[in-house]
Short mmCIF file of C-alpha atoms and ligand atoms in Angstrom, two decimals:
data_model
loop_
_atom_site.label_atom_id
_atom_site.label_comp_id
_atom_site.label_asym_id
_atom_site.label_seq_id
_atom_site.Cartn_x
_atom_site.Cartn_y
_atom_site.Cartn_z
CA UNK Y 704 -43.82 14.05 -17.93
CA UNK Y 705 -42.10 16.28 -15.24
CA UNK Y 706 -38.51 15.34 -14.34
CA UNK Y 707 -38.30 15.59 -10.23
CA UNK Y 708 -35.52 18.02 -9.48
CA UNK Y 709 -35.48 17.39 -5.80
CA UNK Y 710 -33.95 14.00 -6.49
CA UNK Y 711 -30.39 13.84 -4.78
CA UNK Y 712 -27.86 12.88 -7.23
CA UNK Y 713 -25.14 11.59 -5.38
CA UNK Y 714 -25.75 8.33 -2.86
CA UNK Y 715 -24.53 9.26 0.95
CA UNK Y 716 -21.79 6.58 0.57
CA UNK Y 717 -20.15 8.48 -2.16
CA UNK Y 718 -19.68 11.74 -0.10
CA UNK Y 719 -18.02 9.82 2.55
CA UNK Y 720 -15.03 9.54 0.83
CA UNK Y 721 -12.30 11.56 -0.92
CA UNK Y 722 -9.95 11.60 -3.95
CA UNK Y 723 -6.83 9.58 -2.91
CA UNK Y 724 -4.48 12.42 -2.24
CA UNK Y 725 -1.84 10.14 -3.81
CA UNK Y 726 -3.64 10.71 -7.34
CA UNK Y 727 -3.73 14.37 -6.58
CA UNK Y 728 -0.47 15.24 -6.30
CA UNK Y 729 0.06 12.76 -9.61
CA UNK Y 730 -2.47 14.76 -11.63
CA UNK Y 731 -0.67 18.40 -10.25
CA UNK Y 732 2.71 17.07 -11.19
CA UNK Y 733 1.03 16.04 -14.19
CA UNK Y 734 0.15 19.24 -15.25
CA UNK Y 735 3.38 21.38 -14.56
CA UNK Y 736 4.84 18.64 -16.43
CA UNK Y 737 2.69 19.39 -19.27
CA UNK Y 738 3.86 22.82 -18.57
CA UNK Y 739 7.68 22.01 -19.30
CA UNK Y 740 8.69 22.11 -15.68
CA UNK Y 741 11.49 19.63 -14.98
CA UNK Y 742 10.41 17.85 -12.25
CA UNK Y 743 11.94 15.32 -9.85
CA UNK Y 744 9.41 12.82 -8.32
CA UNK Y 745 9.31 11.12 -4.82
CA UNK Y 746 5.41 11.64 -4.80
CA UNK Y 747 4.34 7.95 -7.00
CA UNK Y 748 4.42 4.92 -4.71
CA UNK Y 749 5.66 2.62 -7.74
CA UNK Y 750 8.68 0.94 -8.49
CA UNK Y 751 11.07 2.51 -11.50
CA UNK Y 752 11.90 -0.52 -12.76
CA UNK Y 753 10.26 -2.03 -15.69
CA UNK Y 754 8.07 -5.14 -15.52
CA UNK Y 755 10.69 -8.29 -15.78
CA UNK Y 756 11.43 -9.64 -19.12
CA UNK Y 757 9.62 -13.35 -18.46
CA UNK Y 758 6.95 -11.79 -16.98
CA UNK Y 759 6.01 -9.23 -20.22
CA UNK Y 760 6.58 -12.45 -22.72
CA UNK Y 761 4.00 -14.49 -20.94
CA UNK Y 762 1.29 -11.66 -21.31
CA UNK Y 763 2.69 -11.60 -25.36
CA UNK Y 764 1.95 -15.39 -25.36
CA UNK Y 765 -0.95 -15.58 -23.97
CA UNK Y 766 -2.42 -12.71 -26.31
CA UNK Y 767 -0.80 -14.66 -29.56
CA UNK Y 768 -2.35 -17.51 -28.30
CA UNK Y 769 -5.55 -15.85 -27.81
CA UNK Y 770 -6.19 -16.06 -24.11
CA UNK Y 771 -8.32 -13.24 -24.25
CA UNK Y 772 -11.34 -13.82 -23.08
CA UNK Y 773 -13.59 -13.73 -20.15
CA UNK Y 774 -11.87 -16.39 -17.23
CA UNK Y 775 -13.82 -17.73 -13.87
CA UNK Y 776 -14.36 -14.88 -11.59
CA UNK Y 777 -11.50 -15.96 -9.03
CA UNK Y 778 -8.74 -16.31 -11.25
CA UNK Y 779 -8.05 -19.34 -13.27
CA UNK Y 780 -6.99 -22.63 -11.43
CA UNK Y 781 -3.33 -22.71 -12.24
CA UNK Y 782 -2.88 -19.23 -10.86
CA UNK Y 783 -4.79 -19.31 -7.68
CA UNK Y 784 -2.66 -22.37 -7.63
CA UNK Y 785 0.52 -20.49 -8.55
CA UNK Y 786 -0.57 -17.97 -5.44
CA UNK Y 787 -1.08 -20.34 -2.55
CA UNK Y 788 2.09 -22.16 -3.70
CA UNK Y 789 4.46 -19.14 -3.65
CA UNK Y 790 2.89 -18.37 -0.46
CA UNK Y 791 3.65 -21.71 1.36
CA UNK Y 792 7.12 -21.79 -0.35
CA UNK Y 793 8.27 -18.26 1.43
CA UNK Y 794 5.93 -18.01 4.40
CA UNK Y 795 4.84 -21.46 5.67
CA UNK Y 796 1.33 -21.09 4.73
CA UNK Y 797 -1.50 -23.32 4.39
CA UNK Y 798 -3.67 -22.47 1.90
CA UNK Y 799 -6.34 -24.36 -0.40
CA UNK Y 800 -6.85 -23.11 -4.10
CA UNK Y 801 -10.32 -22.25 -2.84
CA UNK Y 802 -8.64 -19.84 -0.36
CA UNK Y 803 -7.68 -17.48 -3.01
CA UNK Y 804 -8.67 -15.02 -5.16
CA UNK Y 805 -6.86 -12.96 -7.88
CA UNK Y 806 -8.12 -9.43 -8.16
CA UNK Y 807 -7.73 -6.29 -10.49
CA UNK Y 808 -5.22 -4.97 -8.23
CA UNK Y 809 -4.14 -5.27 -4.20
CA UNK Y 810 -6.46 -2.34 -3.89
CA UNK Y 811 -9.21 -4.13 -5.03
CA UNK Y 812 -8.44 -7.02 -2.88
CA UNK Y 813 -8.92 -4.37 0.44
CA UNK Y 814 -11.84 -2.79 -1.08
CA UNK Y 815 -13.62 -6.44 -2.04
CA UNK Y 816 -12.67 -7.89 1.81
CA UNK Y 817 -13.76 -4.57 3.56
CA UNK Y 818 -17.28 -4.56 1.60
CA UNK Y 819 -18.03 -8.11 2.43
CA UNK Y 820 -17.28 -8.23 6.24
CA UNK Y 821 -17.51 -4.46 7.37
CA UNK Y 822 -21.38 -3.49 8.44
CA UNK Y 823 -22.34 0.51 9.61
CA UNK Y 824 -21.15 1.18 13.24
CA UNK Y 825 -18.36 -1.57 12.70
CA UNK Y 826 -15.31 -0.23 14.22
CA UNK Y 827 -11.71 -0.93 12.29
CA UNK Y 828 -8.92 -0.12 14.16
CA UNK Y 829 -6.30 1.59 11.89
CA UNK Y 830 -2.32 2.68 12.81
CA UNK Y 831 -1.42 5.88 11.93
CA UNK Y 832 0.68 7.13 9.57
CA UNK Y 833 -1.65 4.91 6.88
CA UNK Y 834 -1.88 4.38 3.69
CA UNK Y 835 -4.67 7.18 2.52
CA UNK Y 836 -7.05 4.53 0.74
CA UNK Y 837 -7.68 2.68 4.06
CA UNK Y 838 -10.02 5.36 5.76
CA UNK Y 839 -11.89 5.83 2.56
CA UNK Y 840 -12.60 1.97 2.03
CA UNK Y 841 -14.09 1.66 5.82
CA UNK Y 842 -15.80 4.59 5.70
CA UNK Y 843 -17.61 3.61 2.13
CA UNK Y 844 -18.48 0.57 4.15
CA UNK Y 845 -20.11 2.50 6.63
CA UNK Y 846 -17.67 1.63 9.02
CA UNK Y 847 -16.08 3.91 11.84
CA UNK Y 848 -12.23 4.09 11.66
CA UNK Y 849 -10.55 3.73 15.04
CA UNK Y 850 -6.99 5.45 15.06
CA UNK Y 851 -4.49 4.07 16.68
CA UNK Y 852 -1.94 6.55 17.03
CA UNK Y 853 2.11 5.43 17.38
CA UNK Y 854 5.29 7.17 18.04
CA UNK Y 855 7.27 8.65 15.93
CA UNK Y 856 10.04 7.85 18.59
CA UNK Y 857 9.91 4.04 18.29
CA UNK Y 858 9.93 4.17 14.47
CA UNK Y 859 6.01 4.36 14.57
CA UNK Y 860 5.78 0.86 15.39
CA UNK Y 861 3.11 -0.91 15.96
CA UNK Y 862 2.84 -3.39 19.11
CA UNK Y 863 0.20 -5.81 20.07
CA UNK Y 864 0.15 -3.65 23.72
CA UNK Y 865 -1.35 -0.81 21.74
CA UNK Y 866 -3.15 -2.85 19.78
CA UNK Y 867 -5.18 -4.27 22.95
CA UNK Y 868 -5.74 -1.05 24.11
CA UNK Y 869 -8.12 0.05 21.38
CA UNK Y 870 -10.15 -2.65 20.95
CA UNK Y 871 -13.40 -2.76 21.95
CA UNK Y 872 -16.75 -4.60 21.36
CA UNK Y 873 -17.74 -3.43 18.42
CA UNK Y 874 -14.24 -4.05 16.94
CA UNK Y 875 -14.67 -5.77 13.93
CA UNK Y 876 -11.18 -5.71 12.15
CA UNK Y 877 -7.98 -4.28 12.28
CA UNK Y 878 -5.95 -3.56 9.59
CA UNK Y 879 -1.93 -3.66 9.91
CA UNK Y 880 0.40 -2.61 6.76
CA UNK Y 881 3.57 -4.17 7.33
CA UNK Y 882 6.00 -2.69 5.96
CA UNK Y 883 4.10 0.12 6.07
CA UNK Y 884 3.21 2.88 3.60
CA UNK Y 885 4.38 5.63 4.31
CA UNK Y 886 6.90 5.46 7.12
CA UNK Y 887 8.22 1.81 5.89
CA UNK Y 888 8.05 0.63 9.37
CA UNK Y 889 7.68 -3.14 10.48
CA UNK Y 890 5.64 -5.11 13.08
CA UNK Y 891 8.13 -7.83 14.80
CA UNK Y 892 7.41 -11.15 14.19
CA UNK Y 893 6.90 -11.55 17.95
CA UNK Y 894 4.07 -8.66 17.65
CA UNK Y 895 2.82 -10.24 14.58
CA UNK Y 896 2.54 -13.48 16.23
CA UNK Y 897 1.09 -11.89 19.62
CA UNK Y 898 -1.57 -9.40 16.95
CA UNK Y 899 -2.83 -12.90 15.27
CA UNK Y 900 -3.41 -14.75 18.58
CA UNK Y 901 -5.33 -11.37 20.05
CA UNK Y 902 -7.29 -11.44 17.20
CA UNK Y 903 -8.07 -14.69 17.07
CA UNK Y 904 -9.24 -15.59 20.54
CA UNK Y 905 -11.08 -12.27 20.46
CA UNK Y 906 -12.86 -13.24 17.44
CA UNK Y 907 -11.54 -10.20 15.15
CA UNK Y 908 -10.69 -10.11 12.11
CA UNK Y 909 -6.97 -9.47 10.89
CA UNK Y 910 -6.66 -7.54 7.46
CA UNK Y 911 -2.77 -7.76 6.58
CA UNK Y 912 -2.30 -5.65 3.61
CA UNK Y 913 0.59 -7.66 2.89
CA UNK Y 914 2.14 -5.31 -0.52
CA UNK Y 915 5.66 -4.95 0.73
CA UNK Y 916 5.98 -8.17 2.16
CA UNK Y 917 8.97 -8.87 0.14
CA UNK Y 918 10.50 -5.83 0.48
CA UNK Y 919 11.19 -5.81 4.09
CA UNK Y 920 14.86 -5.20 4.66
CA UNK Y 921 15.31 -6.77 8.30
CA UNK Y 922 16.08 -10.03 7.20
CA UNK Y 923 13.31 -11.63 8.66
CA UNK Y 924 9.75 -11.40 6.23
CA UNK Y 925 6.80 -12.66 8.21
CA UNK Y 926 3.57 -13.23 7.15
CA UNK Y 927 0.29 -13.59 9.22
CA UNK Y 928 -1.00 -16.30 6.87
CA UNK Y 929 2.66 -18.24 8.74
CA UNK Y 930 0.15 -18.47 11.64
CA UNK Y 931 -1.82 -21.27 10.38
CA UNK Y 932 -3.53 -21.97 13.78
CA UNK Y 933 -5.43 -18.70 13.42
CA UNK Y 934 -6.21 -18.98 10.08
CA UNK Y 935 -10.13 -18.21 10.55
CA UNK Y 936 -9.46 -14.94 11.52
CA UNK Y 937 -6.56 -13.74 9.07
CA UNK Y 938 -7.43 -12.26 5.72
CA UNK Y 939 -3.86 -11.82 3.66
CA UNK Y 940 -4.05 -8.70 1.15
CA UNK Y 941 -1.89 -9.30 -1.58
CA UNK Y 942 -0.11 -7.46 -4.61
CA UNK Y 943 2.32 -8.18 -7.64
CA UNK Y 944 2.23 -4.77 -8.24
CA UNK Y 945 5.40 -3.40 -6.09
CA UNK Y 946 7.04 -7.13 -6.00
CA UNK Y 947 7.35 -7.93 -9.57
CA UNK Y 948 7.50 -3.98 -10.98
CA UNK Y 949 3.79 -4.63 -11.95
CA UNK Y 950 1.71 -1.79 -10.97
CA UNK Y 951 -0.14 -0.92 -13.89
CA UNK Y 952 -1.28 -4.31 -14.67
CA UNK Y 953 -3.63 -4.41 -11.80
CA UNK Y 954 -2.52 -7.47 -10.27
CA UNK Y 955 -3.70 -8.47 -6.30
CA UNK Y 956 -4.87 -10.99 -4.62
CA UNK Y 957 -6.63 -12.42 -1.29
CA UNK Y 958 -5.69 -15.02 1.02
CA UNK Y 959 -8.54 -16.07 4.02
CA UNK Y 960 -11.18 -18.60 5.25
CA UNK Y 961 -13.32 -19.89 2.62
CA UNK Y 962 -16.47 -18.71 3.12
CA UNK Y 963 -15.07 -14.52 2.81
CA UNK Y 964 -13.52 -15.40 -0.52
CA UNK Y 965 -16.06 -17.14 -1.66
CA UNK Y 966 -18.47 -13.37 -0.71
CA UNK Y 967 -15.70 -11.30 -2.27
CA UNK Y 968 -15.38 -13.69 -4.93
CA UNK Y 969 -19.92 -13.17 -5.20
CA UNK Y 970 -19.26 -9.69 -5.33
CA UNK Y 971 -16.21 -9.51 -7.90
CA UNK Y 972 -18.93 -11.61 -10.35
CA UNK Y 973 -21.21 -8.26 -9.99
CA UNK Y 974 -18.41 -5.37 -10.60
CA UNK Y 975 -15.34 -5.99 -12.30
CA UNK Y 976 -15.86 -9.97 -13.10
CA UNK Y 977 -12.20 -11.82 -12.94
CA UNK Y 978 -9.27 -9.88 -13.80
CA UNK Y 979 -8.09 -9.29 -17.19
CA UNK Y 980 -7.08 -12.90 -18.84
CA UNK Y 981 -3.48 -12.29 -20.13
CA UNK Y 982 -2.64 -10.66 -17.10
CA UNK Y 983 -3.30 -13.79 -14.78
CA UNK Y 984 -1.19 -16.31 -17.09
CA UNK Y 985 1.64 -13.30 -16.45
CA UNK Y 986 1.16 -13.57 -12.84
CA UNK Y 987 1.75 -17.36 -12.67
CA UNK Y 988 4.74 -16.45 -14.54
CA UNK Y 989 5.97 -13.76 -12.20
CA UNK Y 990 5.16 -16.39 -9.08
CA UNK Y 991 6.20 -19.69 -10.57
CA UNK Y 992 9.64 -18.38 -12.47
CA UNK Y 993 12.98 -17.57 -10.39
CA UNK Y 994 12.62 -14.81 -7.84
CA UNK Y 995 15.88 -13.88 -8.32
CA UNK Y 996 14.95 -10.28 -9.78
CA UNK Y 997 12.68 -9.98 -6.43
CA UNK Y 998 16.03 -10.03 -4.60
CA UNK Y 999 17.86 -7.87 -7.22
CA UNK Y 1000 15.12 -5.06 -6.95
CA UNK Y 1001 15.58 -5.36 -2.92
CA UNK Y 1002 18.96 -5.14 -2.84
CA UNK Y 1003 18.64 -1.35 -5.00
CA UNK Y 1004 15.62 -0.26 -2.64
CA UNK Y 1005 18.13 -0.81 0.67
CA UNK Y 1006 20.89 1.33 -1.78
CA UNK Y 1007 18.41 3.70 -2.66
CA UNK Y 1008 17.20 4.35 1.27
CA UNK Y 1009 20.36 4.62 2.80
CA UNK Y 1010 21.32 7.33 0.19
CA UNK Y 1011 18.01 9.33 0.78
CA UNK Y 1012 18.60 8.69 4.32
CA UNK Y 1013 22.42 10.04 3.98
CA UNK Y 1014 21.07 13.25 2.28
CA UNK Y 1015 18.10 13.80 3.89
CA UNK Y 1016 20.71 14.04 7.08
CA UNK Y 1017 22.34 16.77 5.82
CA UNK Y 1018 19.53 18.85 5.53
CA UNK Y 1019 19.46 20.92 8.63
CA UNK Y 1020 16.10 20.62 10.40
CA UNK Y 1021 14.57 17.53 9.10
CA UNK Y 1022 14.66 14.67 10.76
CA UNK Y 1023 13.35 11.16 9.44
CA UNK Y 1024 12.78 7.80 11.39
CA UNK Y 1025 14.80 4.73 9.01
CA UNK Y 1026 12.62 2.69 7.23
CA UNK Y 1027 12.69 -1.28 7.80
CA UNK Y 1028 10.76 -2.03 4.56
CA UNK Y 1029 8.42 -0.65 1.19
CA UNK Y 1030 10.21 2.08 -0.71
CA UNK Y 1031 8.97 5.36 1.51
CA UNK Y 1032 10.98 7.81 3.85
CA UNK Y 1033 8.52 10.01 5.85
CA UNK Y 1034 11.09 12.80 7.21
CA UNK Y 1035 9.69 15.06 10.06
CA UNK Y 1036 9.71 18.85 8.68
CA UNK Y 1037 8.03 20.74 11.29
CA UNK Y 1038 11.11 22.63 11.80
CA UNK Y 1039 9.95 24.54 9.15
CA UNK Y 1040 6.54 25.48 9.71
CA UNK Y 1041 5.02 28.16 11.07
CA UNK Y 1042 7.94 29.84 8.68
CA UNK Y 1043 7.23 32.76 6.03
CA UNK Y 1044 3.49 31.68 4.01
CA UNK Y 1045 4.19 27.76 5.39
CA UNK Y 1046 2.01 26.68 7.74
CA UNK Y 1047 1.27 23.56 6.70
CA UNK Y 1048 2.63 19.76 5.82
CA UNK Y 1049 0.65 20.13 2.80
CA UNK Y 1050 1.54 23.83 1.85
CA UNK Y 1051 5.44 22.94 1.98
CA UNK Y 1052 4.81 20.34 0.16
CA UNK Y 1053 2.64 22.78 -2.58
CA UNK Y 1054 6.28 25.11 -2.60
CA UNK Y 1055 8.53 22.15 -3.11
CA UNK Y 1056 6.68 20.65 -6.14
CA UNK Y 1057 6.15 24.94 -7.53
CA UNK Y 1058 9.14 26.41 -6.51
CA UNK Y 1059 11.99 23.45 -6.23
CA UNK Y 1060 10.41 21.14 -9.17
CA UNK Y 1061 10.34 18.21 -6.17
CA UNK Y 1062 6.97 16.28 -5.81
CA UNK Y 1063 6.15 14.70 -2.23
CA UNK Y 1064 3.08 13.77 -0.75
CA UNK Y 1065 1.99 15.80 2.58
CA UNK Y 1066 1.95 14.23 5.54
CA UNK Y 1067 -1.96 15.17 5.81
CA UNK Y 1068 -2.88 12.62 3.30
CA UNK Y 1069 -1.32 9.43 5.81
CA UNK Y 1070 -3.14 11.52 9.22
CA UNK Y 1071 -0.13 13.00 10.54
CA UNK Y 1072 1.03 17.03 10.04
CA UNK Y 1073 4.46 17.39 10.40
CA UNK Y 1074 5.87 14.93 7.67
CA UNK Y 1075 6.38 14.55 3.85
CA UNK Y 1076 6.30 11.07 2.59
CA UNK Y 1077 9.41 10.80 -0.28
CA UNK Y 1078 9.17 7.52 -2.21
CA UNK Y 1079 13.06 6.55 -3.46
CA UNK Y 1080 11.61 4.16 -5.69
CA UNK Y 1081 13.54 6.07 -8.43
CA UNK Y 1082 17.47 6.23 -9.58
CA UNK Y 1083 20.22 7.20 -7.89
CA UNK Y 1084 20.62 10.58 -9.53
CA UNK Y 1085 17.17 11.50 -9.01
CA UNK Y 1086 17.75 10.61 -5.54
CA UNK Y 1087 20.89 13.12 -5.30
CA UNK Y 1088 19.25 15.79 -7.81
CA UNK Y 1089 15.52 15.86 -6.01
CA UNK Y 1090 17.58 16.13 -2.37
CA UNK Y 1091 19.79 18.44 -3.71
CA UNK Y 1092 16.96 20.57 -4.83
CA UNK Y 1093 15.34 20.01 -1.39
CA UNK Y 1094 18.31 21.15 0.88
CA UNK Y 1095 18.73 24.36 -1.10
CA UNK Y 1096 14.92 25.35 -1.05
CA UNK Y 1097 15.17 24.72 2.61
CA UNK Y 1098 18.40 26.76 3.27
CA UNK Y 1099 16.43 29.50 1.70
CA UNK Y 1100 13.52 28.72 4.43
CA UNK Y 1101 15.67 29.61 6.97
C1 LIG S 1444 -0.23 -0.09 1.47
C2 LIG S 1444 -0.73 -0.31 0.09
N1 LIG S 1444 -1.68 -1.22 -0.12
C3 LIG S 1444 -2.17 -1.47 -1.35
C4 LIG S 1444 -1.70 -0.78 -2.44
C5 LIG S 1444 -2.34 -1.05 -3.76
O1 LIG S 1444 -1.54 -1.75 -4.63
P1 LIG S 1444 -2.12 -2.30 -5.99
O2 LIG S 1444 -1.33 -1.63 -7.07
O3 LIG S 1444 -1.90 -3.77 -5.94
O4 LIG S 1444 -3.58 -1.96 -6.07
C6 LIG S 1444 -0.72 0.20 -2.28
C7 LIG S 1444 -0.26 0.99 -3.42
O5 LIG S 1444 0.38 2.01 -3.30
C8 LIG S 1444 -0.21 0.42 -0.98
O6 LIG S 1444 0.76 1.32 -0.76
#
């Protein structure tokens, strides 16, 4: 028998997308690392504190107890449970058990809603700066990414006035991060509330990726699941992962109308089935127990930005809008491009993790040139060291 060798190995949908630049820089750092090289990191968007005490027993529990086997493919009861009721309790929502769905990470929760609604030709209208994984996700879908582009002057907001403006009839979704990753900016609740009524008497659909929900530092946390009137149009993207310090246990989940969590729920029973067991009775733990170490990592993250903020201003020639929320600063450095062998966000970038031992992410990997996202989601002296390290390299930029 003859093997064909004009068979294409790899399926269109696959070359549509690219590595998450995120992991890239993760995997260089990695490997200078490896190398000895004494590195200071702003590039991983993950908290540095560990996983809560209460939290890690549970998942020991439910191991010693043997809760380690295969669960419904939605979560079990008393956590989708757990989910809608921590959601009601802070945000006012409405949601039935059947309403929910746990996933193997927020990321998954995206990926799962953006499969089962998004068609080819659908257009999703996405902010810019964005999270990288976004673009990818639509465009495995087959769907066509609408930018919506915001200024840098106004914090890179995001009003429902802009919002308006790009939609047209073959708008499908739009997706709003709030607070954002990577320039930790917020929509107003009065947007918010203006987005979800557009939406819904247009007939789109709302994806909130909802991950920094709780770390939004104006005092005022909204959710678009609040908006119960609008309900039918308003997916909620959820995480433990940055909340609860959990980001390696792979723990998301879904808010929305029945019938799409029900068709992510169909196609979570054909990939990754439900989420690991011990994991979910550790995420009713995490929601149901005091949320008193939510607040406690909160109050650090506000520390932590204004002294990256303080430090970043006295670096002559970057600028940087001031975060509202998430654990990002996304300072401007074009100031310094166009300078000797730097012509690039993503070549300075290169030289600061080679020559200065700092790791950031390049603005290129969020759709925007002039910027380096930092993430202060480590200490205090890390904060002063990496900036430190920073200023000088630039003085020597000129
Ligand atoms: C905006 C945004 N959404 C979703 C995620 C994914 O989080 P998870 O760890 O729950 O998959 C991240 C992680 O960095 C993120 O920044």
């Amino acid at each position: 028998m003859t093997v064909s060798t004009t068979a294409k190995l790899f399926s269109d949908r696959i070359g549509r997308i690219e590595v998450s630049a995120t992991m890239a820089v993760t995997a260089e750092a990695a490997k200078l690392r490896s190398q000895g090289a004494n590195l200071v990191d702003f590039g991983a968007g993950e908290p540095h504190f560990s996983t809560p005490r209460h939290i890690k027993d549970a998942a020991i529990a439910a191991i010693e107890a043997n809760f380690t086997r295969y669960t419904v493919v939605p979560g079990i009861p008393d956590l989708r449970k757990a989910i809608v009721e921590r959601h009601a309790c802070d945000f006012g929502s409405d949601y039935a058990v059947d309403e929910a769905v746990f996933t193997t990470g927020g990321k998954l929760a995206l990926f799962n809603a953006i499969q089962v609604m998004i068609d080819h030709g659908d257009e999703v209208i996405l902010p810019v700066p964005y999270w990288v994984s976004f673009k990818d996700i639509i465009q495995y879908a087959g769907g066509k990414v609408v930018y919506l582009e915001t200024e840098e002057s106004e914090n890179f907001r995001i009003t429902a006035d802009a919002i308006e403006k790009a939609i047209t009839p073959k708008t499908k979704a739009i997706i709003l991060n709030s607070p954002s990753n990577p320039a930790g900016s917020v929509v107003s609740p009065a947007d918010l509330e203006r987005i979800v009524n557009l939406a819904h008497d247009r007939g789109i659909y709302l994806l909130l990726d909802e991950c920094y929900v709780y770390l939004n530092f104006t005092g005022a946390a909204v959710s678009g699941g609040s908006f119960v009137h609008a309900k039918e149009h308003v997916v909620v993207l959820g995480s433990l992962s940055k909340t609860y310090a959990m980001t390696g246990w792979r723990a998301g989940f879904a808010l929305g109308p029945k019938p799409i969590i029900a068709a992510m729920s169909k196609l979570q029973s054909q990939s990754t089935s439900s989420a690991t067991s011990f994991v979910q009775k550790a995420s009713i733990a995490a929601l149901t127990s005091s949320q008193e170490c939510v607040a406690t990592m909160r109050a650090d993250y506000i520390k932590l930005r204004d002294r990256t903020l303080a430090r970043l201003s006295e670096i002559p020639g970057v600028t940087c809008t001031v975060p509202e929320g998430a654990f990002y600063v996304y300072p401007n450095i074009s100031a310094f491009l166009g300078k000797t062998g730097v012509a690039t966000a993503t070549e300075l970038a290169t030289k600061l993790l080679h020559e200065a031992h700092v790791v950031t992410v390049p603005g290129e990997a969020f759709g925007t040139r002039e910027h380096i996202r930092l993430s202060y989601a480590v200490s205090h002296d890390d904060v002063e060291e990496g900036l430190k390290r920073m200023k000088d390299y630039f003085a020597k930029l000129g």
